[in-house]
Coordinates of C-alpha atoms and ligand atoms in Angstrom, one line a residue:
X1 CA 0.0 0.0 0.0
X2 CA 1.4 3.4 -0.8
X3 CA -0.3 6.8 -1.1
X4 CA 2.2 9.6 -1.0
X5 CA -0.3 12.5 -1.2
X6 CA -3.0 10.9 1.0
X7 CA -2.9 10.0 4.6
X8 CA -5.2 7.1 4.9
X9 CA -4.9 6.8 8.6
X10 CA -6.2 10.3 9.0
X11 CA -8.9 9.8 6.5
X12 CA -10.1 6.7 8.3
X13 CA -9.8 8.2 11.8
X14 CA -12.1 11.1 10.6
X15 CA -14.9 8.8 9.5
X16 CA -14.7 5.8 11.8
X17 CA -15.9 5.8 15.5
X18 CA -13.8 2.7 16.4
X19 CA -10.0 2.7 16.7
X20 CA -7.7 3.1 13.7
X21 CA -4.1 2.1 14.5
X22 CA -0.7 1.6 13.0
X23 CA 0.6 0.2 16.2
X24 CA 3.2 -2.5 15.7
X25 CA 1.7 -5.0 18.1
X26 CA -1.8 -4.7 16.6
X27 CA -0.4 -5.1 13.1
X28 CA 1.7 -8.1 14.1
X29 CA -1.3 -9.8 15.6
X30 CA -3.2 -9.3 12.3
X31 CA -0.3 -10.4 10.2
X32 CA -0.8 -14.2 10.7
X33 CA -3.6 -16.7 10.7
X34 CA -3.1 -20.5 11.0
X35 CA -1.9 -20.7 7.4
X36 CA 1.7 -20.8 6.1
X37 CA 1.7 -17.1 5.4
X38 CA 2.5 -13.8 6.9
X39 CA 1.5 -10.4 5.6
X40 CA 2.1 -7.3 7.7
X41 CA -0.9 -4.8 7.3
X42 CA -0.3 -1.1 7.3
X43 CA -3.3 -0.3 9.5
X44 CA -5.8 -2.2 11.7
X45 CA -9.3 -0.8 12.1
X46 CA -11.7 -2.0 14.8
X47 CA -15.2 -0.9 13.6
X48 CA -17.9 -0.4 16.2
X49 CA -20.8 -1.1 13.9
X50 CA -22.0 -1.4 10.3
X51 CA -21.9 2.3 9.8
X52 CA -18.2 2.2 10.7
X53 CA -17.5 -0.6 8.3
X54 CA -19.4 1.3 5.6
X55 CA -17.4 4.5 6.4
X56 CA -14.0 2.6 6.3
X57 CA -14.8 0.9 3.0
X58 CA -16.0 4.2 1.5
X59 CA -12.8 5.9 2.6
X60 CA -10.7 3.1 1.1
X61 CA -12.7 3.1 -2.1
X62 CA -12.1 6.9 -2.4
X63 CA -8.4 6.5 -1.8
X64 CA -8.2 3.8 -4.4
X65 CA -10.1 6.0 -6.9
X66 CA -7.6 8.7 -6.2
X67 CA -4.8 6.3 -7.2
X68 CA -3.6 4.8 -3.9
X69 CA -2.6 1.2 -4.0
X70 CA -4.7 0.2 -1.1
X71 CA -6.9 -2.8 -0.2
X72 CA -8.5 -4.3 2.8
X73 CA -9.3 -7.7 4.4
X74 CA -11.9 -8.6 7.0
X75 CA -10.7 -10.5 10.1
X76 CA -12.8 -12.3 12.7
X77 CA -10.8 -14.7 14.9
X78 CA -7.9 -15.2 12.5
X79 CA -8.0 -19.1 12.5
X80 CA -8.1 -19.4 8.8
X81 CA -5.7 -22.0 7.3
X82 CA -5.4 -20.4 3.9
X83 CA -4.2 -16.8 4.4
X84 CA -7.8 -15.5 3.9
X85 CA -7.6 -12.6 6.5
X86 CA -4.1 -11.5 5.6
X87 CA -3.3 -8.3 3.7
X88 CA -0.6 -5.7 3.4
X89 CA -3.3 -3.0 3.4
X90 CA -6.0 -2.4 6.0
X91 CA -7.4 -5.1 8.3
X92 CA -11.0 -4.6 9.5
X93 CA -11.0 -6.6 12.7
X94 CA -14.4 -7.6 14.1
X95 CA -14.0 -9.4 17.4
X96 CA -13.2 -6.3 19.5
X97 CA -16.5 -4.5 19.1
X98 CA -18.8 -6.2 16.6
X99 CA -19.4 -9.1 18.9
X100 CA -23.1 -8.9 19.8
X101 CA -25.5 -11.8 19.5
X102 CA -28.6 -9.8 18.8
X103 CA -31.3 -12.5 19.1
X104 CA -31.8 -16.2 19.4
X105 CA -35.3 -17.2 18.7
X106 CA -37.4 -20.3 18.4
X107 CA -39.3 -21.0 15.2
X108 CA -38.8 -20.2 11.5
X109 CA -40.3 -21.6 8.4
X110 CA -38.0 -24.5 7.7
X111 CA -35.8 -24.7 10.8
X112 CA -36.7 -24.8 14.4
X113 CA -35.0 -21.5 15.3
X114 CA -32.7 -18.8 14.2
X115 CA -30.1 -16.4 15.6
X116 CA -29.1 -12.9 14.5
X117 CA -25.4 -12.2 15.1
X118 CA -22.5 -9.9 14.3
X119 CA -19.4 -11.3 12.7
X120 CA -17.0 -10.8 15.7
X121 CA -18.9 -13.2 18.0
X122 CA -16.7 -16.2 19.0
X123 CA -18.4 -19.5 18.1
X124 CA -18.1 -20.7 21.7
X125 CA -20.2 -17.7 22.9
X126 CA -22.6 -18.1 20.1
X127 CA -23.1 -21.8 20.9
X128 CA -23.6 -21.0 24.6
X129 CA -26.4 -18.6 23.7
X130 CA -28.1 -20.9 21.2
X131 CA -27.9 -23.9 23.5
X132 CA -29.9 -22.0 26.1
X133 CA -32.8 -22.6 23.7
X134 CA -31.6 -26.2 23.0
X135 CA -30.5 -25.1 19.4
X136 CA -27.2 -25.1 17.4
X137 CA -25.9 -24.2 14.0
X138 CA -24.7 -27.7 13.1
X139 CA -22.0 -26.7 10.6
X140 CA -19.6 -25.5 13.3
X141 CA -16.0 -26.3 12.5
X142 CA -13.5 -28.4 14.5
X143 CA -11.9 -25.0 15.5
X144 CA -15.1 -24.3 17.5
X145 CA -13.2 -23.2 20.6
X146 CA -11.2 -20.5 18.8
X147 CA -13.0 -19.3 15.7
X148 CA -15.7 -16.7 15.2
X149 CA -18.9 -16.3 13.2
X150 CA -17.2 -14.0 10.6
X151 CA -15.1 -16.8 9.3
X152 CA -17.7 -19.5 9.7
X153 CA -19.9 -17.7 7.2
X154 CA -17.2 -16.3 5.0
X155 CA -15.5 -19.7 4.6
X156 CA -18.7 -21.7 4.3
X157 CA -17.4 -23.8 7.2
X158 CA -18.3 -27.3 7.9
X159 CA -17.4 -29.9 10.5
X160 CA -18.2 -33.2 12.1
X161 CA -22.0 -32.9 11.7
X162 CA -21.9 -31.7 8.1
X163 CA -22.5 -35.3 7.0
X164 CA -26.1 -35.1 8.3
X165 CA -26.7 -31.4 8.3
X166 CA -24.7 -29.8 5.5
X167 CA -22.4 -26.7 5.5
X168 CA -22.9 -23.2 6.7
X169 CA -24.4 -22.1 3.4
X170 CA -27.5 -24.0 4.1
X171 CA -28.1 -22.1 7.4
X172 CA -27.4 -18.5 6.1
X173 CA -30.8 -16.9 5.6
X174 CA -30.1 -13.2 5.5
X175 CA -26.9 -11.1 5.5
X176 CA -26.5 -7.4 6.0
X177 CA -23.5 -6.4 3.9
X178 CA -21.3 -3.5 3.1
X179 CA -20.6 -3.3 -0.6
X180 CA -17.3 -2.1 -2.2
X181 CA -18.5 1.5 -2.6
X182 CA -19.3 1.6 1.1
X183 CA -23.1 1.3 0.6
X184 CA -25.2 -1.1 2.7
X185 CA -27.5 -3.8 1.5
X186 CA -29.4 -6.8 2.9
X187 CA -29.1 -10.0 0.9
X188 CA -31.9 -12.6 1.2
X189 CA -34.0 -14.9 -0.9
X190 CA -36.0 -12.9 -3.5
X191 CA -38.9 -14.1 -5.7
X192 CA -38.6 -13.3 -9.4
X193 CA -40.9 -10.2 -8.9
X194 CA -38.8 -9.0 -6.0
X195 CA -35.6 -9.5 -8.0
X196 CA -37.1 -7.4 -10.9
X197 CA -37.9 -4.6 -8.4
X198 CA -34.4 -4.7 -6.9
X199 CA -32.8 -4.2 -10.3
X200 CA -34.5 -0.8 -10.8
X201 CA -32.5 1.4 -8.5
X202 CA -29.5 3.5 -9.5
X203 CA -27.2 1.8 -7.0
X204 CA -24.3 -0.7 -6.8
X205 CA -26.7 -3.1 -5.2
X206 CA -29.1 -2.9 -8.2
X207 CA -26.2 -3.1 -10.6
X208 CA -25.1 -6.3 -8.9
X209 CA -28.6 -7.8 -9.2
X210 CA -28.8 -6.9 -12.9
X211 CA -25.4 -8.2 -13.8
X212 CA -25.5 -11.4 -11.6
X213 CA -28.9 -12.3 -12.9
X214 CA -27.6 -12.0 -16.5
X215 CA -24.4 -13.8 -15.8
X216 CA -26.4 -16.8 -14.3
X217 CA -28.9 -16.8 -17.2
X218 CA -26.3 -16.5 -19.9
X219 CA -24.0 -19.3 -18.4
X220 CA -26.6 -21.6 -16.9
X221 CA -25.3 -24.7 -18.6
X222 CA -21.7 -24.1 -17.9
X223 CA -22.4 -23.3 -14.2
X224 CA -24.6 -26.4 -13.8
X225 CA -21.9 -28.6 -15.3
X226 CA -19.4 -27.4 -12.7
X227 CA -21.7 -27.8 -9.7
X228 CA -19.4 -29.8 -7.3
X229 CA -20.1 -33.6 -7.5
X230 CA -18.9 -34.2 -3.9
X231 CA -20.9 -33.5 -0.8
X232 CA -18.8 -30.6 0.5
X233 CA -17.1 -27.7 -1.3
X234 CA -15.6 -24.3 -0.5
X235 CA -13.6 -23.8 -3.7
X236 CA -14.5 -21.0 -6.1
X237 CA -17.6 -18.9 -6.0
X238 CA -20.8 -20.9 -5.5
X239 CA -22.5 -19.6 -8.6
X240 CA -24.6 -22.8 -8.7
X241 CA -26.2 -22.0 -5.3
X242 CA -27.6 -18.5 -6.0
X243 CA -30.8 -19.4 -7.8
X244 CA -32.9 -22.2 -6.3
X245 CA -33.9 -24.3 -9.3
X246 CA -37.1 -25.4 -7.5
X247 CA -38.5 -22.0 -6.4
X248 CA -36.5 -19.7 -8.7
X249 CA -35.7 -17.6 -5.7
X250 CA -32.5 -15.6 -6.0
X251 CA -30.3 -15.4 -2.9
X252 CA -26.9 -13.7 -2.9
X253 CA -26.3 -14.8 0.7
X254 CA -25.4 -18.2 -0.8
X255 CA -22.6 -16.6 -2.9
X256 CA -21.3 -14.3 -0.1
X257 CA -21.1 -17.4 2.2
X258 CA -17.7 -18.9 1.3
X259 CA -16.4 -15.9 -0.7
X260 CA -13.8 -15.1 1.9
X261 CA -14.5 -11.4 2.1
X262 CA -13.7 -10.8 -1.5
X263 CA -17.2 -9.7 -2.7
X264 CA -18.8 -7.9 0.3
X265 CA -18.3 -7.7 4.1
X266 CA -21.1 -9.0 6.2
X267 CA -22.1 -7.1 9.3
X268 CA -25.1 -8.9 10.6
X269 CA -26.4 -12.5 9.8
X270 CA -29.6 -14.3 10.3
X271 CA -28.7 -17.9 10.7
X272 CA -31.1 -20.8 10.9
X273 CA -30.6 -23.3 13.8
X274 CA -31.6 -26.9 14.4
X275 CA -32.5 -28.8 17.6
X276 CA -29.9 -31.6 17.8
X277 CA -30.9 -35.0 19.0
X278 CA -30.1 -35.7 22.6
X279 CA -28.3 -39.0 22.7
X280 CA -25.4 -40.5 20.8
X281 CA -23.8 -43.9 20.5
X282 CA -20.6 -44.6 18.6
X283 CA -19.4 -47.5 16.5
X284 CA -15.6 -47.5 16.4
X285 CA -13.9 -49.6 13.7
X286 CA -10.2 -50.4 13.9
X287 CA -8.9 -51.0 10.4
X288 CA -5.7 -52.9 9.9
X289 CA -6.3 -53.2 6.1
X290 CA -7.8 -50.4 4.0
X291 CA -9.1 -52.8 1.3
X292 CA -12.5 -53.0 2.9
X293 CA -12.8 -49.3 3.7
X294 CA -15.1 -48.3 0.8
X295 CA -17.5 -51.1 1.6
X296 CA -17.5 -50.2 5.3
X297 CA -18.2 -46.6 4.5
X298 CA -21.0 -47.6 2.1
X299 CA -22.7 -49.9 4.7
X300 CA -22.2 -47.5 7.6
X301 CA -23.6 -44.5 5.6
X302 CA -26.7 -46.6 4.8
X303 CA -27.3 -46.8 8.6
X304 CA -27.6 -43.0 8.9
X305 CA -24.8 -41.8 11.1
X306 CA -24.9 -38.2 12.3
X307 CA -21.1 -38.0 11.9
X308 CA -18.5 -40.4 10.4
X309 CA -15.0 -39.4 11.2
X310 CA -11.6 -41.0 11.0
X311 CA -7.9 -40.7 12.0
X312 CA -4.9 -42.6 10.9
X313 CA -2.1 -44.6 12.5
X314 CA 0.2 -41.5 12.4
X315 CA -2.4 -39.5 14.5
X316 CA -2.8 -42.5 16.8
X317 CA 0.9 -42.9 17.4
X318 CA 1.5 -39.2 17.9
X319 CA -1.5 -38.9 20.2
X320 CA -0.1 -41.8 22.3
X321 CA 3.2 -39.9 22.5
X322 CA 1.5 -36.8 23.8
X323 CA -1.3 -38.4 25.8
X324 CA 0.3 -37.7 29.2
X325 CA 0.7 -34.0 28.2
X326 CA -2.8 -33.9 26.8
X327 CA -4.2 -35.4 30.0
X328 CA -2.2 -32.9 32.1
X329 CA -3.7 -30.0 30.1
X330 CA -7.2 -31.3 30.7
X331 CA -7.4 -31.2 34.4
X332 CA -7.1 -34.0 36.9
X333 CA -10.6 -35.4 37.0
X334 CA -11.1 -35.6 33.3
X335 CA -7.6 -36.8 32.8
X336 CA -8.0 -39.6 35.2
X337 CA -11.2 -40.8 33.5
X338 CA -9.7 -40.6 30.0
X339 CA -6.5 -42.2 31.2
X340 CA -8.3 -45.2 32.5
X341 CA -10.5 -45.3 29.4
X342 CA -7.5 -45.7 27.1
X343 CA -6.2 -48.8 28.8
X344 CA -8.4 -51.0 26.5
X345 CA -6.9 -49.4 23.4
X346 CA -3.4 -49.7 24.8
X347 CA -3.9 -53.5 25.3
X348 CA -5.3 -53.8 21.9
X349 CA -2.2 -52.1 20.3
X350 CA 0.1 -54.3 22.4
X351 CA -1.5 -57.4 21.0
X352 CA -2.5 -56.5 17.5
X353 CA -0.4 -53.4 16.6
X354 CA -1.5 -50.0 15.6
X355 CA -4.6 -49.9 13.3
X356 CA -4.0 -48.2 10.0
X357 CA -7.2 -46.2 10.4
X358 CA -9.8 -45.7 13.2
X359 CA -13.3 -44.9 12.1
X360 CA -15.8 -43.2 14.4
X361 CA -19.5 -43.5 13.3
X362 CA -21.8 -41.6 15.7
X363 CA -25.5 -42.2 15.7
X364 CA -27.8 -39.6 17.2
X365 CA -31.4 -40.2 18.5
X366 CA -33.8 -38.8 21.0
X367 CA -33.3 -41.8 23.4
X368 CA -30.2 -43.6 24.4
X369 CA -31.8 -47.0 23.4
X370 CA -32.6 -45.8 19.9
X371 CA -29.0 -44.5 19.4
X372 CA -27.5 -47.7 20.7
X373 CA -29.8 -49.7 18.4
X374 CA -28.6 -47.8 15.4
X375 CA -24.9 -48.3 16.3
X376 CA -25.6 -52.0 16.8
X377 CA -27.3 -52.3 13.4
X378 CA -24.2 -50.7 11.8
X379 CA -22.0 -53.2 13.6
X380 CA -24.2 -56.0 12.4
X381 CA -24.0 -54.7 8.8
X382 CA -20.2 -55.1 8.9
X383 CA -20.2 -58.6 10.4
X384 CA -19.1 -60.5 7.3
X385 CA -16.3 -58.0 6.7
X386 CA -14.5 -59.2 9.8
X387 CA -13.6 -55.7 11.0
X388 CA -12.6 -55.2 14.6
X389 CA -15.3 -53.0 16.1
X390 CA -16.5 -51.6 19.4
X391 CA -19.6 -49.8 20.5
X392 CA -19.3 -46.8 22.9
X393 CA -22.8 -46.5 24.3
X394 CA -22.9 -42.9 25.2
X395 CA -21.1 -39.6 24.7
X396 CA -19.1 -40.0 27.9
X397 CA -17.6 -43.2 26.6
X398 CA -16.9 -42.0 23.1
X399 CA -15.3 -38.7 24.3
X400 CA -11.8 -40.1 24.2
X401 CA -12.0 -40.7 20.4
X402 CA -13.4 -37.2 19.9
X403 CA -10.5 -35.8 21.9
X404 CA -7.9 -37.5 19.7
X405 CA -9.8 -36.5 16.6
X406 CA -10.3 -32.9 17.6
X407 CA -7.3 -32.1 19.7
X408 CA -4.4 -34.0 18.2
X409 CA -3.6 -31.4 15.5
X410 CA -3.6 -28.5 18.0
X411 CA -1.4 -30.6 20.4
X412 CA 1.1 -31.4 17.7
X413 CA 1.2 -27.9 16.6
X414 CA 2.0 -26.8 20.1
X415 CA 4.5 -29.5 21.0
X416 CA 6.6 -30.4 18.0
X417 CA 9.0 -27.5 18.4
X418 CA 10.9 -26.4 15.3
X419 CA 8.2 -27.9 13.1
X420 CA 5.5 -25.8 11.6
X421 CA 2.0 -27.1 10.9
X422 CA 1.8 -26.5 7.2
X423 CA -1.7 -26.6 5.7
X424 CA -1.4 -26.9 1.9
X425 CA -3.2 -30.2 1.1
X426 CA -5.3 -29.9 4.2
X427 CA -8.9 -30.2 3.0
X428 CA -9.5 -32.0 -0.3
X429 CA -12.6 -34.1 -0.9
X430 CA -13.0 -37.2 -3.0
X431 CA -16.1 -39.4 -3.6
X432 CA -16.0 -42.2 -1.0
X433 CA -16.4 -44.7 -3.8
X434 CA -13.0 -43.8 -5.1
X435 CA -11.1 -44.9 -1.9
X436 CA -9.7 -48.2 -3.3
X437 CA -8.2 -46.3 -6.3
X438 CA -7.3 -43.1 -4.6
X439 CA -5.9 -43.9 -1.2
X440 CA -3.0 -46.2 -2.3
X441 CA -2.0 -43.6 -4.8
X442 CA -2.1 -40.8 -2.2
X443 CA -0.1 -43.0 0.2
X444 CA 2.6 -43.6 -2.4
X445 CA 2.8 -39.9 -3.2
X446 CA 3.1 -38.9 0.4
X447 CA 5.7 -41.6 1.0
X448 CA 7.9 -40.0 -1.7
X449 CA 8.1 -36.8 0.3
X450 CA 8.2 -38.3 3.8
X451 CA 11.7 -37.2 4.5
X452 CA 10.5 -33.6 4.4
X453 CA 7.7 -33.8 7.0
X454 CA 5.8 -35.6 9.7
X455 CA 2.1 -36.0 8.8
X456 CA -1.2 -37.2 10.1
X457 CA -4.4 -37.9 8.2
X458 CA -7.7 -37.2 9.9
X459 CA -11.0 -36.4 8.3
X460 CA -14.6 -36.7 7.6
X461 CA -14.5 -40.1 6.1
X462 CA -18.3 -40.2 5.4
X463 CA -17.9 -37.1 3.1
X464 CA -14.5 -38.1 1.7
X465 CA -13.0 -35.0 3.2
X466 CA -9.4 -35.5 4.3
X467 CA -7.3 -33.2 6.5
X468 CA -3.5 -33.7 6.0
X469 CA -1.5 -31.0 7.7
X470 CA 2.2 -31.9 7.6
X471 CA 4.6 -30.6 10.2
X472 CA 7.7 -29.2 8.6
X473 CA 10.8 -27.2 9.1
X474 CA 9.9 -24.2 7.0
X475 CA 13.3 -22.5 7.5
X476 CA 14.6 -24.9 4.8
X477 CA 14.1 -23.8 1.2
X478 CA 13.8 -27.4 0.0
X479 CA 10.9 -27.9 2.3
X480 CA 9.1 -24.8 1.2
X481 CA 9.6 -26.0 -2.4
X482 CA 7.9 -29.3 -1.5
X483 CA 4.7 -27.3 -0.8
X484 CA 4.7 -26.1 -4.4
X485 CA 5.7 -29.5 -5.8
X486 CA 3.4 -31.8 -3.9
X487 CA 0.1 -29.9 -3.9
X488 CA -0.5 -30.0 -7.6
X489 CA 0.3 -33.8 -7.7
X490 CA -2.3 -34.4 -4.9
X491 CA -4.8 -32.2 -6.6
X492 CA -4.3 -34.0 -9.9
X493 CA -5.3 -37.3 -8.2
X494 CA -8.3 -35.6 -6.4
X495 CA -9.6 -33.9 -9.6
X496 CA -9.3 -37.2 -11.5
X497 CA -11.6 -38.8 -9.0
X498 CA -14.2 -36.0 -9.4
X499 CA -13.2 -34.4 -6.1
X500 CA -12.5 -30.8 -5.0
X501 CA -9.4 -29.1 -3.6
X502 CA -11.2 -27.8 -0.5
X503 CA -14.3 -28.9 1.3
X504 CA -14.5 -26.3 4.1
X505 CA -11.2 -24.5 4.6
X506 CA -11.5 -22.5 1.4
X507 CA -9.1 -21.1 -1.2
X508 CA -7.2 -18.1 0.2
X509 CA -3.6 -17.6 -0.9
X510 CA -2.8 -21.3 -0.8
X511 CA -5.4 -22.6 -3.3
X512 CA -6.6 -19.8 -5.4
X513 CA -4.0 -20.5 -8.1
X514 CA -5.4 -24.1 -8.4
X515 CA -8.9 -22.9 -9.3
X516 CA -8.3 -23.1 -13.1
X517 CA -7.0 -26.7 -12.6
X518 CA -10.2 -27.6 -10.7
X519 CA -12.9 -25.6 -12.6
X520 CA -11.2 -24.8 -16.0
X521 CA -10.6 -21.4 -17.6
X522 CA -14.2 -20.7 -18.6
X523 CA -15.5 -21.0 -15.0
X524 CA -12.5 -19.0 -13.7
X525 CA -13.5 -16.3 -16.2
X526 CA -17.0 -16.3 -14.6
X527 CA -15.4 -16.0 -11.2
X528 CA -13.4 -13.0 -12.5
X529 CA -16.6 -11.4 -13.9
X530 CA -18.4 -11.9 -10.6
X531 CA -15.5 -10.3 -8.7
X532 CA -15.6 -7.3 -11.1
X533 CA -19.4 -6.9 -10.7
X534 CA -19.2 -6.7 -6.9
X535 CA -15.8 -5.1 -6.5
X536 CA -14.7 -3.2 -9.6
X537 CA -11.8 -1.4 -7.9
X538 CA -10.5 -4.7 -6.4
X539 CA -10.3 -3.4 -2.8
X540 CA -11.8 -6.5 -1.1
X541 CA -9.0 -9.0 -0.3
X542 CA -7.2 -9.1 -3.7
X543 CA -5.5 -12.3 -4.7
X544 CA -8.0 -14.5 -2.9
X545 CA -10.5 -16.4 -5.1
X546 CA -9.5 -14.4 -8.1
X547 CA -6.1 -13.2 -9.3
X548 CA -4.0 -15.3 -6.9
X549 CA -0.6 -16.6 -8.2
X550 CA 2.0 -19.2 -7.3
X551 CA 4.4 -16.3 -6.8
X552 CA 2.0 -15.2 -4.0
X553 CA 2.4 -18.6 -2.3
X554 CA 6.2 -18.3 -2.5
X555 CA 6.5 -14.7 -1.6
X556 CA 4.2 -14.7 1.5
X557 CA 5.2 -18.1 2.9
X558 CA 6.9 -17.8 6.3
X559 CA 10.4 -19.1 6.6
X560 CA 10.8 -19.4 10.4
X561 CA 9.9 -22.2 12.8
X562 CA 7.9 -20.2 15.3
X563 CA 4.3 -21.3 15.5
X564 CA 2.3 -18.4 16.7
Ligands
FAD1 C1 -7.2 -26.6 14.5 C2 -8.1 -26.0 13.4 C3 -9.2 -26.8 12.9 C4 -10.0 -26.3 11.9 N1 -11.1 -27.0 11.5 C5 -11.9 -26.5 10.6 C6 -13.1 -27.3 10.3 O1 -13.4 -28.3 10.8 N2 -13.9 -26.7 9.3 C7 -13.7 -25.5 8.8 O2 -14.5 -25.1 8.0 N3 -12.6 -24.8 9.1 C8 -11.7 -25.3 10.0 N4 -10.6 -24.5 10.4 C9 -10.4 -23.2 9.7 C10 -11.0 -22.0 10.4 O3 -10.9 -22.2 11.8 C11 -12.5 -21.9 10.1 O4 -12.7 -21.8 8.7 C12 -13.2 -20.7 10.8 O5 -14.6 -20.7 10.5 C13 -12.6 -19.4 10.5 O6 -13.2 -18.5 11.3 P1 -12.4 -17.2 11.9 O7 -13.4 -16.4 12.6 O8 -11.2 -17.5 12.5 O9 -12.1 -16.5 10.5 P2 -10.9 -15.6 10.0 O10 -9.7 -16.4 10.0 O11 -10.8 -14.3 10.8 O12 -11.3 -15.2 8.5 C14 -11.6 -16.2 7.6 C15 -12.0 -15.6 6.3 O13 -13.3 -14.9 6.4 C16 -13.2 -13.6 6.0 N5 -14.1 -12.8 6.9 C17 -14.1 -12.7 8.3 N6 -15.0 -11.9 8.7 C18 -15.7 -11.5 7.6 C19 -16.8 -10.6 7.4 N7 -17.4 -10.0 8.4 N8 -17.2 -10.4 6.1 C20 -16.6 -11.0 5.1 N9 -15.5 -11.8 5.2 C21 -15.1 -12.0 6.5 C22 -11.7 -13.2 6.2 O14 -11.4 -12.2 5.3 C23 -11.1 -14.5 5.8 O15 -11.0 -14.6 4.4 C24 -9.7 -25.0 11.4 C25 -8.7 -24.2 11.8 C26 -7.9 -24.7 12.8 C27 -6.7 -23.9 13.3

């Protein structure tokens, strides 16, 4: 960012009620997320409300029009794994002030309740409030303890319950947004008549409706052909989700959700909620041979699990290594219970070795008996496959598996000093039917590079969504080069199987350059047109979703070993 004849800090301070700072500490804090990248912003702004966001965006748009090389990125909790909230320009940081849950209410048309929230609310606070009414947004991510609503919506997050409930996009009903000229709008489902009316005004909002409607109409076949074939996707712009083919209702929320703050900034969201079932039983499968995996997945899915997760032998071994530490960090009482609970698994490993993969299929029902019965039916369905299985009859018993699944990555990240958690093939999705073909090829590919990293594979096995986050020494140039060499090879395998490069973590700096490999040039041209329609001056998070390059990956990649 450079603007010799224009002092942007002064211009922003004049129009924004919240703080505008060039303080080194604040900038440093905003310079990283949980990705591989670092970008030091010039300024950090803490807006107090939508009017502040609007004023800040307006000031930046004016500076840009006057020739300044300035852009901005929104930031909620900064847990993004892709570099999404990083910029060298201005960061608009939401957690300090825009952290109000405005309403949690029972009852809406399709769902049992809804919440109205600002983007800076941490998910843990949001969940506490919704649970008071027995409700949740079921697309919460595994980072539920540290992330905020801003990123959950902007990344189209998903998580362990996405198998049954879908991703965040499904729950976003209405978004108040600030557009790239600083004007405000509310995006929600519009009937064809309402859409026609919206197109009339002389505003950026109306222009967006006019041009997006035309873009969808003119390219309907192309867009439909590229609708993702797998059950989760955060790659690209979700052009296929805007117009409901059944009702013809036109909803730009579905596009903003997952767009990583590149098209508009959201300041208030109405999110639908569900009432989760009360009781859970888990079928755990210990796989020593992956040959039966696809058949197991097929049969278990037919029994209707709420979630179906997995972790591999690397995770298991590393978790065992850090279990004492993990237990210590959890507090004595919980640790004692979990420590005792792991004895059975330790004995199993002592006699049979470490399983290649552990599968956790959880069945949710309104009574404990019904949940148990479902888990038992799934166990029965696998009988002739001779898989070692175990039923955990309630959530207390299954907790230890969830802890390894949810916490092992964070633990490794904290405890393997000198190695950096490097998300670059962290979130691809393949159709579960492709496992016999895909997994051995993936294994062989990773083995080729094993001297460069330690890795674990965990994931949402029911969706075919895998999380591989190698731990590497990024101070070595040869290791940084591996990131650029290995990713396209993995994505080639993924794309060949009809998969996607990211199910829930999104594109950011790390995956935007692969969008043409995934979607082809014609679709990427539509993404570029979409970006231009919403943000003609390219002030919202440039280089993410559109215009990102391999040089960006190389240039912004950190080269130290300090995990922040
Ligand atoms: C250990 C770990 C596990 C994870 N597991 C998951 C998982 O299971 N599923 C998953 O989906 N993700 C996961 N993530 C990634 C990340 O935590 C989530 O995507 C999360 O929802 C991001 O939320 P955040 O508030 O931290 O967003 P941030 O990192 O602050 O921002 C994310 C993106 O949203 C944009 N943004 C933020 N606020 C706004 C706004 N108001 N308007 C427009 N754009 C905005 C930012 O510019 C950025 O591009 C994980 C991360 C970690 C570290």
